[in-house]
Short mmCIF file of C-alpha atoms and ligand atoms in Angstrom, two decimals:
data_model
loop_
_atom_site.label_atom_id
_atom_site.label_comp_id
_atom_site.label_asym_id
_atom_site.label_seq_id
_atom_site.Cartn_x
_atom_site.Cartn_y
_atom_site.Cartn_z
CA MET A 667 -30.39 -16.59 -14.22
CA THR A 668 -33.48 -15.43 -12.06
CA ILE A 669 -32.56 -11.74 -12.07
CA SER A 670 -32.74 -9.57 -15.02
CA ALA A 671 -30.50 -6.45 -14.67
CA ALA A 672 -32.30 -4.84 -17.52
CA SER A 673 -35.57 -5.10 -15.87
CA VAL A 674 -34.69 -3.58 -12.24
CA GLY A 675 -31.52 -1.46 -13.37
CA ALA A 676 -29.18 -2.49 -10.59
CA GLY A 677 -29.84 -6.08 -9.83
CA SER A 678 -32.36 -6.27 -6.73
CA THR A 679 -36.11 -6.50 -7.39
CA PRO A 680 -38.47 -3.59 -7.75
CA ASP A 681 -40.01 -3.97 -3.98
CA VAL A 682 -36.64 -4.12 -2.59
CA GLU A 683 -35.50 -1.26 -5.08
CA ALA A 684 -38.45 0.97 -3.78
CA TYR A 685 -37.59 0.33 0.00
CA LEU A 686 -33.67 1.27 -0.82
CA GLY A 687 -34.61 4.19 -2.90
CA LYS A 688 -36.36 6.01 0.19
CA THR A 689 -33.96 4.80 2.86
CA ALA A 690 -30.56 6.06 1.26
CA GLY A 691 -29.99 8.79 3.91
CA GLN A 692 -30.82 6.57 6.65
CA ARG A 693 -28.55 3.67 5.97
CA LEU A 694 -25.79 6.35 5.19
CA GLN A 695 -26.08 7.70 8.55
CA ARG A 696 -26.01 4.44 10.45
CA TYR A 697 -22.85 3.47 8.38
CA LEU A 698 -21.04 6.64 9.48
CA ASP A 699 -21.91 6.33 13.07
CA PHE A 700 -20.53 3.03 12.85
CA LEU A 701 -17.23 4.68 11.66
CA ARG A 702 -17.27 7.04 14.34
CA ILE A 703 -16.68 4.20 16.88
CA PRO A 704 -12.83 3.70 17.20
CA SER A 705 -13.12 0.04 17.54
CA ILE A 706 -9.28 -0.76 17.16
CA SER A 707 -8.80 -4.17 18.46
CA GLY A 708 -5.24 -4.34 18.95
CA ILE A 709 -5.04 -1.22 21.40
CA PRO A 710 -6.38 -2.25 24.94
CA GLU A 711 -7.40 1.08 25.65
CA HIS A 712 -9.89 0.88 22.91
CA ALA A 713 -11.61 -2.38 24.37
CA PRO A 714 -14.54 -0.19 25.51
CA ASP A 715 -15.17 0.94 21.95
CA CYS A 716 -15.30 -2.56 20.38
CA ARG A 717 -17.59 -3.62 23.14
CA ARG A 718 -19.59 -0.14 21.96
CA ALA A 719 -19.45 -1.00 18.18
CA ALA A 720 -20.74 -4.68 18.96
CA GLY A 721 -23.53 -3.26 21.08
CA LYS A 722 -24.41 -0.64 18.15
CA LEU A 723 -24.28 -3.31 15.45
CA ALA A 724 -26.67 -5.64 17.61
CA ASP A 725 -29.08 -2.75 17.92
CA ASP A 726 -29.00 -2.31 14.21
CA LEU A 727 -29.40 -5.93 13.50
CA ARG A 728 -32.38 -5.95 15.78
CA ALA A 729 -34.08 -2.85 14.32
CA ALA A 730 -33.54 -4.28 10.86
CA GLY A 731 -35.60 -7.48 11.79
CA LEU A 732 -33.03 -10.07 12.46
CA GLU A 733 -33.57 -12.58 15.18
CA HIS A 734 -31.46 -13.91 18.13
CA VAL A 735 -29.43 -11.15 18.12
CA GLU A 736 -26.59 -11.59 20.92
CA VAL A 737 -23.39 -9.96 21.79
CA SER A 738 -21.69 -13.05 22.69
CA GLU A 739 -18.64 -13.05 25.01
CA THR A 740 -15.47 -14.65 24.14
CA GLY A 741 -13.06 -13.65 26.66
CA GLY A 742 -11.60 -10.92 24.31
CA HIS A 743 -14.18 -8.60 21.98
CA PRO A 744 -17.16 -9.96 21.78
CA ILE A 745 -18.84 -11.78 18.75
CA VAL A 746 -21.94 -10.49 17.21
CA TYR A 747 -24.60 -13.29 16.33
CA ALA A 748 -27.62 -12.91 14.67
CA ASP A 749 -30.13 -14.96 12.34
CA TRP A 750 -33.30 -15.18 10.28
CA LEU A 751 -34.14 -18.86 9.86
CA HIS A 752 -37.90 -18.89 8.29
CA ALA A 753 -36.87 -19.74 4.74
CA GLY A 754 -38.00 -23.43 4.86
CA GLY A 755 -36.39 -25.62 2.45
CA ALA A 756 -33.89 -22.77 1.18
CA PRO A 757 -30.11 -22.91 1.63
CA THR A 758 -28.41 -21.14 5.07
CA VAL A 759 -26.01 -18.62 4.46
CA LEU A 760 -23.43 -17.95 7.25
CA LEU A 761 -22.29 -14.59 6.56
CA TYR A 762 -18.85 -13.31 8.44
CA GLY A 763 -17.24 -10.02 8.87
CA HIS A 764 -15.08 -8.06 11.32
CA TYR A 765 -16.15 -4.80 12.98
CA ASP A 766 -12.78 -3.91 14.39
CA VAL A 767 -10.06 -1.84 12.64
CA GLN A 768 -6.73 -1.22 12.55
CA PRO A 769 -4.90 1.69 14.33
CA VAL A 770 -4.78 4.81 12.79
CA ASP A 771 -1.06 6.03 12.92
CA PRO A 772 0.66 7.78 11.38
CA VAL A 773 -2.43 10.27 12.21
CA ASP A 774 -1.08 13.25 10.74
CA GLU A 775 -0.96 11.82 7.35
CA TRP A 776 -4.69 11.63 7.19
CA GLU A 777 -6.79 14.29 5.65
CA ALA A 778 -9.39 14.22 8.21
CA ALA A 779 -9.54 12.78 11.75
CA PRO A 780 -9.89 8.87 11.41
CA PHE A 781 -13.01 8.66 13.30
CA GLU A 782 -14.95 11.54 11.86
CA PRO A 783 -15.76 10.39 8.60
CA ILE A 784 -16.14 12.78 5.80
CA VAL A 785 -18.35 12.02 2.39
CA ARG A 786 -16.35 13.71 -0.62
CA ASP A 787 -16.76 12.96 -4.03
CA GLY A 788 -18.57 9.67 -3.75
CA ARG A 789 -16.13 8.32 -1.30
CA VAL A 790 -16.26 7.90 2.60
CA LEU A 791 -12.80 8.54 4.40
CA ALA A 792 -12.72 6.88 7.53
CA ARG A 793 -10.73 4.18 9.29
CA GLY A 794 -12.75 1.06 8.64
CA ALA A 795 -14.75 2.57 5.76
CA SER A 796 -13.75 -0.31 3.75
CA ASP A 797 -12.00 -3.01 6.00
CA ASP A 798 -14.49 -4.15 7.05
CA LYS A 799 -17.35 -1.96 8.31
CA SER A 800 -18.30 -1.44 4.42
CA ASN A 801 -19.12 -5.09 3.99
CA ILE A 802 -20.69 -5.33 7.26
CA SER A 803 -23.05 -2.31 6.41
CA ILE A 804 -23.97 -3.61 3.05
CA ALA A 805 -24.82 -6.84 4.61
CA LEU A 806 -27.19 -5.32 7.42
CA SER A 807 -28.73 -3.02 4.72
CA ALA A 808 -29.37 -5.85 2.08
CA ALA A 809 -31.02 -8.19 5.16
CA GLU A 810 -32.78 -5.01 6.15
CA ALA A 811 -34.21 -4.26 2.82
CA LEU A 812 -35.46 -7.63 2.28
CA LEU A 813 -37.01 -7.69 5.39
CA ALA A 814 -38.80 -4.73 4.96
CA ALA A 815 -39.96 -5.03 1.48
CA ARG A 816 -40.94 -8.77 1.49
CA GLY A 817 -41.18 -9.35 4.95
CA ALA A 818 -38.75 -12.54 4.58
CA LEU A 819 -35.38 -13.42 3.17
CA PRO A 820 -35.10 -15.84 0.23
CA VAL A 821 -32.39 -17.57 2.27
CA ASN A 822 -31.82 -18.53 5.98
CA LEU A 823 -29.24 -16.08 7.19
CA ARG A 824 -26.84 -16.68 10.15
CA LEU A 825 -24.68 -13.43 10.70
CA VAL A 826 -21.26 -13.48 12.55
CA PHE A 827 -19.41 -10.30 13.43
CA GLU A 828 -16.25 -10.58 15.34
CA GLY A 829 -13.97 -8.02 16.63
CA GLU A 830 -10.77 -9.13 16.75
CA GLU A 831 -9.67 -10.22 12.89
CA GLU A 832 -7.11 -7.19 13.05
CA SER A 833 -5.41 -8.56 16.03
CA SER A 834 -5.43 -12.34 14.81
CA SER A 835 -8.90 -13.51 15.97
CA VAL A 836 -7.50 -15.70 18.86
CA HIS A 837 -11.09 -16.32 20.32
CA LEU A 838 -12.91 -16.71 17.19
CA GLU A 839 -11.88 -20.46 16.52
CA PRO A 840 -12.92 -21.67 19.91
CA TRP A 841 -16.06 -19.88 19.69
CA LEU A 842 -16.92 -21.42 16.42
CA VAL A 843 -16.03 -24.71 17.71
CA ALA A 844 -18.25 -24.02 20.81
CA ASN A 845 -21.04 -22.57 18.85
CA ALA A 846 -21.11 -25.06 15.93
CA GLY A 847 -24.46 -26.34 16.78
CA ARG A 848 -25.98 -23.09 15.84
CA LEU A 849 -23.85 -22.24 12.99
CA ALA A 850 -24.94 -24.88 10.55
CA ALA A 851 -25.18 -23.93 7.30
CA ASP A 852 -24.51 -24.55 3.40
CA VAL A 853 -21.72 -21.95 2.77
CA ALA A 854 -19.73 -19.62 4.60
CA LEU A 855 -19.74 -16.17 2.97
CA VAL A 856 -16.48 -14.33 4.27
CA ALA A 857 -17.25 -10.83 3.41
CA ASP A 858 -13.89 -9.04 4.03
CA SER A 859 -12.54 -8.46 0.51
CA GLY A 860 -13.00 -6.42 -2.33
CA PHE A 861 -12.68 -5.56 -6.17
CA PHE A 862 -9.83 -6.27 -8.44
CA ALA A 863 -7.40 -3.42 -9.56
CA GLY A 864 -9.53 -0.69 -11.43
CA ASN A 865 -12.23 -1.38 -9.34
CA VAL A 866 -13.42 -4.67 -11.30
CA PRO A 867 -16.19 -6.96 -9.66
CA ALA A 868 -14.06 -9.76 -8.26
CA ILE A 869 -14.82 -13.05 -6.10
CA THR A 870 -11.74 -13.71 -3.99
CA VAL A 871 -10.62 -17.50 -4.47
CA GLY A 872 -7.43 -17.52 -2.92
CA LEU A 873 -6.24 -15.97 0.20
CA ARG A 874 -2.60 -16.03 1.56
CA GLY A 875 -1.63 -17.53 5.09
CA LEU A 876 0.53 -15.69 7.53
CA THR A 877 3.47 -16.71 9.84
CA ALA A 878 5.15 -14.28 11.92
CA VAL A 879 8.22 -14.42 13.77
CA GLU A 880 10.68 -12.09 15.92
CA ILE A 881 14.37 -12.29 15.95
CA HIS A 882 15.89 -11.23 19.11
CA VAL A 883 19.79 -10.84 19.02
CA GLN A 884 22.05 -10.39 22.13
CA GLY A 885 25.38 -9.08 22.15
CA PRO A 886 27.59 -7.58 25.12
CA PHE A 887 25.59 -7.46 28.33
CA GLN A 888 24.87 -3.36 27.34
CA ASP A 889 25.87 -0.86 24.70
CA VAL A 890 29.63 -0.76 25.08
CA HIS A 891 32.29 1.77 23.54
CA SER A 892 32.99 0.73 19.98
CA GLY A 893 36.37 1.98 19.91
CA VAL A 894 37.22 0.06 23.10
CA PHE A 895 35.56 -2.94 22.10
CA GLY A 896 35.01 -2.54 18.14
CA GLY A 897 37.04 -5.47 16.58
CA ALA A 898 36.72 -7.81 19.43
CA ILE A 899 33.14 -8.68 19.43
CA GLU A 900 30.13 -9.39 16.94
CA ASN A 901 27.79 -6.58 16.42
CA PRO A 902 24.29 -7.60 17.04
CA ILE A 903 23.08 -5.21 14.38
CA ASN A 904 25.53 -6.46 11.84
CA ALA A 905 24.71 -9.93 12.83
CA LEU A 906 21.09 -9.51 12.39
CA ALA A 907 21.56 -7.65 9.16
CA GLY A 908 23.39 -10.52 7.71
CA ILE A 909 20.91 -13.16 8.82
CA ILE A 910 17.95 -11.33 7.13
CA ALA A 911 20.16 -10.56 4.31
CA SER A 912 20.93 -14.23 3.92
CA LEU A 913 17.03 -15.05 3.93
CA LYS A 914 16.80 -14.55 0.15
CA GLY A 915 18.68 -14.85 -2.68
CA PRO A 916 19.29 -12.29 -5.37
CA ASP A 917 16.70 -14.18 -7.47
CA GLY A 918 14.13 -13.34 -4.65
CA ARG A 919 13.73 -16.77 -3.59
CA ILE A 920 13.32 -17.61 0.23
CA ARG A 921 16.58 -19.62 1.24
CA VAL A 922 14.97 -21.72 4.05
CA PRO A 923 15.37 -25.20 3.61
CA GLY A 924 11.76 -26.92 3.02
CA PHE A 925 9.96 -23.64 2.96
CA TYR A 926 8.63 -24.29 -0.53
CA ASP A 927 7.74 -28.00 0.13
CA GLU A 928 4.05 -27.81 0.47
CA VAL A 929 3.46 -25.13 -2.16
CA VAL A 930 0.41 -26.14 -4.56
CA ALA A 931 2.02 -25.51 -8.06
CA LEU A 932 0.18 -23.18 -9.93
CA SER A 933 -1.54 -24.93 -13.10
CA GLN A 934 -0.75 -23.68 -16.54
CA GLU A 935 -4.34 -22.93 -16.74
CA GLU A 936 -4.45 -20.89 -13.68
CA ARG A 937 -1.39 -18.98 -14.81
CA MET A 938 -3.41 -18.11 -18.09
CA ALA A 939 -6.17 -16.84 -16.39
CA MET A 940 -3.84 -15.11 -14.28
CA ALA A 941 -2.32 -13.41 -17.22
CA ALA A 942 -5.79 -12.29 -18.65
CA LEU A 943 -6.71 -10.37 -15.82
CA PRO A 944 -7.07 -6.74 -16.81
CA PHE A 945 -3.73 -5.67 -14.81
CA ASP A 946 -2.10 -2.51 -15.18
CA GLU A 947 1.57 -3.14 -13.86
CA GLU A 948 2.61 0.41 -14.85
CA ALA A 949 -0.57 2.09 -12.82
CA MET A 950 0.34 -0.10 -9.58
CA ARG A 951 3.83 1.12 -9.88
CA ALA A 952 3.03 4.72 -10.50
CA GLU A 953 0.44 4.66 -7.63
CA LEU A 954 3.10 3.49 -5.05
CA ASP A 955 5.82 5.76 -6.59
CA VAL A 956 8.33 3.01 -6.50
CA PRO A 957 11.11 3.12 -9.13
CA ALA A 958 10.29 -0.73 -10.12
CA LEU A 959 8.21 -3.67 -9.20
CA VAL A 960 10.53 -6.27 -8.16
CA GLY A 961 10.19 -10.15 -6.82
CA GLU A 962 10.97 -13.56 -7.30
CA SER A 963 12.31 -14.18 -10.69
CA GLY A 964 10.23 -16.67 -12.68
CA TRP A 965 6.72 -15.42 -11.71
CA THR A 966 4.66 -12.29 -12.85
CA THR A 967 3.82 -9.36 -10.50
CA LEU A 968 0.31 -11.05 -9.98
CA GLU A 969 1.42 -14.34 -9.34
CA ARG A 970 4.08 -12.99 -6.86
CA ARG A 971 1.32 -11.34 -4.90
CA GLY A 972 -1.33 -13.91 -4.83
CA ALA A 973 0.33 -17.05 -5.55
CA ARG A 974 3.63 -17.09 -4.07
CA PRO A 975 4.91 -17.22 -0.57
CA THR A 976 7.07 -14.21 0.77
CA LEU A 977 9.26 -13.02 3.61
CA ASP A 978 9.34 -9.37 4.64
CA VAL A 979 10.77 -7.71 7.55
CA ASN A 980 8.26 -5.43 9.02
CA GLY A 981 10.23 -3.57 11.81
CA ILE A 982 13.64 -3.57 12.99
CA TRP A 983 15.24 -1.80 16.00
CA GLY A 984 18.38 -1.57 17.85
CA GLY A 985 21.47 0.83 18.75
CA PHE A 986 21.28 4.62 18.26
CA SER A 987 19.37 6.36 15.52
CA GLY A 988 19.08 9.89 17.20
CA GLU A 989 20.73 13.05 15.60
CA GLY A 990 24.35 12.86 15.34
CA THR A 991 27.09 10.32 16.01
CA LYS A 992 27.08 7.75 18.85
CA THR A 993 30.06 5.31 18.77
CA ILE A 994 28.65 2.15 20.32
CA ILE A 995 28.23 -1.53 19.69
CA PRO A 996 24.77 -1.96 20.54
CA GLY A 997 23.91 -4.48 23.26
CA ARG A 998 20.91 -5.77 21.43
CA ALA A 999 19.09 -5.91 18.13
CA GLY A 1000 15.83 -7.22 16.69
CA ALA A 1001 13.30 -7.44 13.85
CA LYS A 1002 9.77 -8.52 13.16
CA ILE A 1003 9.30 -10.78 10.21
CA THR A 1004 6.10 -11.88 8.53
CA CYS A 1005 5.88 -14.77 5.64
CA ARG A 1006 2.76 -14.56 3.63
CA LEU A 1007 1.96 -18.47 2.75
CA VAL A 1008 -0.05 -19.91 0.01
CA ALA A 1009 -1.94 -22.99 -0.25
CA ASN A 1010 -0.83 -25.86 1.45
CA GLN A 1011 2.02 -23.96 3.67
CA ASP A 1012 1.38 -24.97 7.35
CA PRO A 1013 1.90 -21.72 9.31
CA ALA A 1014 3.45 -23.69 12.35
CA ARG A 1015 5.52 -25.82 10.21
CA ILE A 1016 6.94 -22.68 8.14
CA SER A 1017 7.69 -21.11 11.89
CA ASP A 1018 9.68 -24.09 13.13
CA LEU A 1019 11.66 -24.04 9.59
CA LEU A 1020 12.49 -20.23 10.21
CA ARG A 1021 13.34 -20.89 13.69
CA ALA A 1022 15.64 -23.89 12.88
CA HIS A 1023 17.26 -22.31 9.99
CA ILE A 1024 17.94 -18.89 11.82
CA THR A 1025 19.35 -20.44 14.85
CA GLU A 1026 21.53 -22.90 12.34
CA ILE A 1027 23.10 -19.66 10.56
CA ALA A 1028 23.54 -17.41 13.61
CA PRO A 1029 27.20 -16.28 13.79
CA PRO A 1030 29.08 -17.05 16.70
CA GLY A 1031 29.80 -14.22 19.28
CA VAL A 1032 25.80 -13.49 19.76
CA ARG A 1033 22.85 -15.14 21.26
CA VAL A 1034 19.89 -15.37 18.63
CA GLU A 1035 16.67 -16.13 19.53
CA VAL A 1036 13.73 -16.56 17.34
CA VAL A 1037 10.17 -16.41 18.69
CA ALA A 1038 7.11 -17.60 17.15
CA MET A 1039 4.19 -14.95 16.79
CA GLY A 1040 1.29 -17.03 15.65
CA GLY A 1041 -0.27 -17.00 12.07
CA GLY A 1042 -2.95 -18.18 10.01
CA ARG A 1043 -3.86 -20.60 7.29
CA PRO A 1044 -3.91 -20.02 3.34
CA THR A 1045 -7.19 -20.93 1.32
CA LEU A 1046 -7.73 -22.10 -2.28
CA THR A 1047 -11.36 -22.18 -2.87
CA PRO A 1048 -13.18 -23.80 -6.19
CA ARG A 1049 -14.78 -21.39 -8.42
CA ASP A 1050 -17.80 -23.79 -9.05
CA LEU A 1051 -19.16 -23.92 -5.57
CA PRO A 1052 -23.13 -23.27 -5.87
CA ALA A 1053 -22.60 -20.07 -3.80
CA THR A 1054 -19.40 -18.78 -5.84
CA ARG A 1055 -21.37 -19.11 -9.12
CA ALA A 1056 -24.61 -17.61 -7.57
CA PHE A 1057 -22.31 -14.71 -6.26
CA ALA A 1058 -20.89 -14.12 -9.78
CA VAL A 1059 -24.39 -14.09 -11.22
CA ALA A 1060 -25.31 -11.61 -8.75
CA LEU A 1061 -22.29 -9.43 -9.41
CA GLU A 1062 -23.01 -9.26 -13.05
CA ALA A 1063 -26.60 -8.32 -12.76
CA SER A 1064 -26.01 -5.40 -10.30
CA PHE A 1065 -22.57 -4.12 -11.78
CA GLY A 1066 -23.09 -4.80 -15.24
CA ARG A 1067 -19.98 -6.86 -15.96
CA PRO A 1068 -19.02 -10.40 -14.81
CA PRO A 1069 -16.52 -10.59 -11.81
CA VAL A 1070 -12.84 -11.67 -12.19
CA PHE A 1071 -11.60 -14.63 -10.05
CA VAL A 1072 -8.44 -13.34 -7.96
CA ARG A 1073 -5.83 -14.65 -5.43
CA GLU A 1074 -5.68 -12.10 -3.04
CA GLY A 1075 -2.32 -11.10 -1.52
CA GLY A 1076 -3.96 -10.65 2.13
CA SER A 1077 -5.03 -12.99 4.72
CA ILE A 1078 -8.20 -13.98 6.41
CA PRO A 1079 -7.36 -16.66 8.54
CA VAL A 1080 -10.91 -17.33 9.36
CA ALA A 1081 -11.65 -18.57 6.01
CA ALA A 1082 -9.82 -21.76 6.85
CA SER A 1083 -11.26 -22.09 10.09
CA PHE A 1084 -14.46 -22.19 8.43
CA GLU A 1085 -13.40 -24.89 6.23
CA ALA A 1086 -11.76 -27.18 8.86
CA SER A 1087 -13.47 -26.52 11.83
CA LEU A 1088 -17.27 -26.15 10.66
CA LYS A 1089 -16.80 -28.05 7.58
CA LEU A 1090 -18.42 -25.62 5.43
CA PRO A 1091 -17.29 -24.58 1.68
CA VAL A 1092 -16.35 -21.00 1.53
CA THR A 1093 -16.76 -18.02 -0.74
CA VAL A 1094 -14.90 -14.98 0.02
CA MET A 1095 -16.30 -11.56 -1.34
CA GLY A 1096 -16.75 -8.23 -0.67
CA PHE A 1097 -16.85 -4.64 -2.23
CA MET A 1098 -13.94 -2.94 -0.75
CA PRO A 1099 -12.17 -0.89 -3.75
CA PRO A 1100 -8.76 -2.22 -4.41
CA ASN A 1101 -6.83 1.01 -3.67
CA GLY A 1102 -9.02 1.87 -0.39
CA ASN A 1103 -5.85 2.36 1.59
CA PHE A 1104 -6.66 -0.41 4.10
CA HIS A 1105 -4.52 -0.38 7.25
CA ALA A 1106 -3.12 2.94 6.01
CA PRO A 1107 -3.93 6.95 6.23
CA ASN A 1108 -6.89 7.96 4.49
CA GLU A 1109 -9.12 4.66 4.22
CA TRP A 1110 -11.84 5.22 2.12
CA MET A 1111 -14.91 3.44 0.50
CA ASP A 1112 -16.48 4.13 -2.86
CA LEU A 1113 -20.28 4.94 -2.08
CA ALA A 1114 -21.42 3.16 -5.70
CA ASN A 1115 -19.60 -0.05 -4.65
CA PHE A 1116 -21.41 0.39 -1.41
CA GLU A 1117 -25.07 1.12 -2.83
CA THR A 1118 -24.82 -1.31 -5.54
CA GLY A 1119 -23.04 -3.97 -3.16
CA ILE A 1120 -26.34 -3.91 -1.54
CA ARG A 1121 -28.19 -4.74 -4.76
CA ALA A 1122 -25.53 -7.38 -5.49
CA LEU A 1123 -26.13 -8.77 -2.11
CA VAL A 1124 -29.87 -8.95 -2.41
CA ALA A 1125 -29.48 -10.46 -5.92
CA PHE A 1126 -27.14 -13.09 -4.51
CA PHE A 1127 -29.66 -14.20 -1.85
CA ASP A 1128 -32.38 -14.58 -4.50
CA GLU A 1129 -29.90 -16.29 -7.13
CA TYR A 1130 -28.64 -18.91 -4.30
CA ALA A 1131 -32.23 -19.54 -3.36
CA ALA A 1132 -33.25 -20.37 -6.73
CA HIS A 1133 -29.88 -22.62 -7.54
CA PRO A 1134 -28.72 -23.97 -4.23
CA ALA A 1135 -27.05 -26.49 -5.99
CA GLY A 1136 -25.37 -24.47 -8.59
N1 BES B 1207 -9.52 -7.67 5.08
C1 BES B 1207 -8.23 -7.98 5.30
C2 BES B 1207 -7.56 -8.97 4.52
C3 BES B 1207 -7.86 -8.55 2.74
C4 BES B 1207 -7.19 -7.53 2.44
C5 BES B 1207 -8.41 -9.03 1.95
C6 BES B 1207 -6.93 -7.20 1.26
C7 BES B 1207 -8.42 -8.63 0.49
C8 BES B 1207 -7.93 -7.75 0.21
C9 BES B 1207 -8.12 -8.29 6.45
O1 BES B 1207 -8.65 -7.59 7.32
C10 BES B 1207 -6.73 -8.41 6.90
O2 BES B 1207 -6.03 -7.26 7.15
N2 BES B 1207 -5.87 -9.56 7.45
C11 BES B 1207 -4.72 -9.30 7.94
C12 BES B 1207 -4.54 -10.58 8.65
C13 BES B 1207 -4.02 -10.48 9.98
C14 BES B 1207 -4.11 -9.57 10.81
C15 BES B 1207 -4.00 -12.11 10.83
C16 BES B 1207 -3.65 -9.22 6.81
O3 BES B 1207 -3.81 -9.74 5.86
O4 BES B 1207 -2.56 -8.73 7.06
MN1 MN B 1208 -10.53 -7.11 6.92
MN1 MN B 1209 -7.63 -5.77 7.71
#
């Protein structure tokens, strides 16, 4: 190990530490200014804000000393590219993050306006504070500190920040392929994840994939009187409820034929490693305020969350739900469903299986249509990649304890694209607190994770440069 935590206290080196020590206020302001831009990629009215966030990021990267900084057009929200490539002989890191954020509703459940960040009790509260503007800001600050303190980075660095991750990255894959020539690297560092429950330093070795469908059920040509027609025709909401209820058995297993065919079996070794993680189920239950944790039988909560696929209804509509009674048979009903997938399930294949099965079990008397809404691939990355090992060393040096290796329940489809389209090994990492309310009201970032995260990334660059082959 090239870094001694004892000698520098926080994982970085004295020169970098001196710079970081005198610039804390400025980088906090820069991060807060970034959070003030409502770069919600999924809402068309916020397209100019996404562009503004990209522009600010590019300006900040230029000011930090990164080169070839470019706001690159994609047909959607732009991608910000920058590099620094003067570490002759050293490996090249391609670091990815996303500057777009999720919508803010329900906005009245926020303690403060989502785009007016407040700092309180060591936390920053704002939409995007963790997902993913924290990780981007940490990367920017680490590169800036190294360039300012040493005039050089220990590795070659390419930065790719996209603005459509939260609205399914439609333009990223083609951009990666079109720009493959300038994206050559030894590893893709996907900086869009975080720490394990209890805020334990973690490296993400698994991400779930996703497949989304909508079910549209059409009954009579319009809402009709339920006395005049009730008993004579099928009710689309009853039909939809029946379909949904049948998709999972009482054991929590998904009853779509072929659904589990490609699931990579969990090894006994991996199950033991998962069981050994410092996970407090009761704390999770209490935090969510649910009476019990439930799911597919035969698997632990952590296994169900990270290593098993799911099927969930995300929204459902139809009929009358206003105050009072309305005696109708609704004309139509619908539902949005997503499945989280695990290695090696294929989103397109799962979507086809869902369509075939739902169409097959649709009751007579209604017309059922299943519409594919896209998805993304899961990833499962080895823990002994050189960059992953270097990152583990860096986390231990800076946070004072070795990281745990975690299969995350969330999805970052681009991780699979780096593997498949750019043929790069992938290390998924990040510093978000595990309970940071991503996508929810009162998203927050832990400022200690932020500051120590910068040191960890500096330590990672040093460690990876010293041990590029592990
Ligand atoms: N950063 C998250 C994924 C994540 C969440 C990683 C929690 C680790 C811990 C990412 O921004 C995200 O929200 N992904 C979406 C995928 C999507 C919109 C295609 C998700 O998981 O729902
Ligand atoms: Mn994210
Ligand atoms: Mn997200």
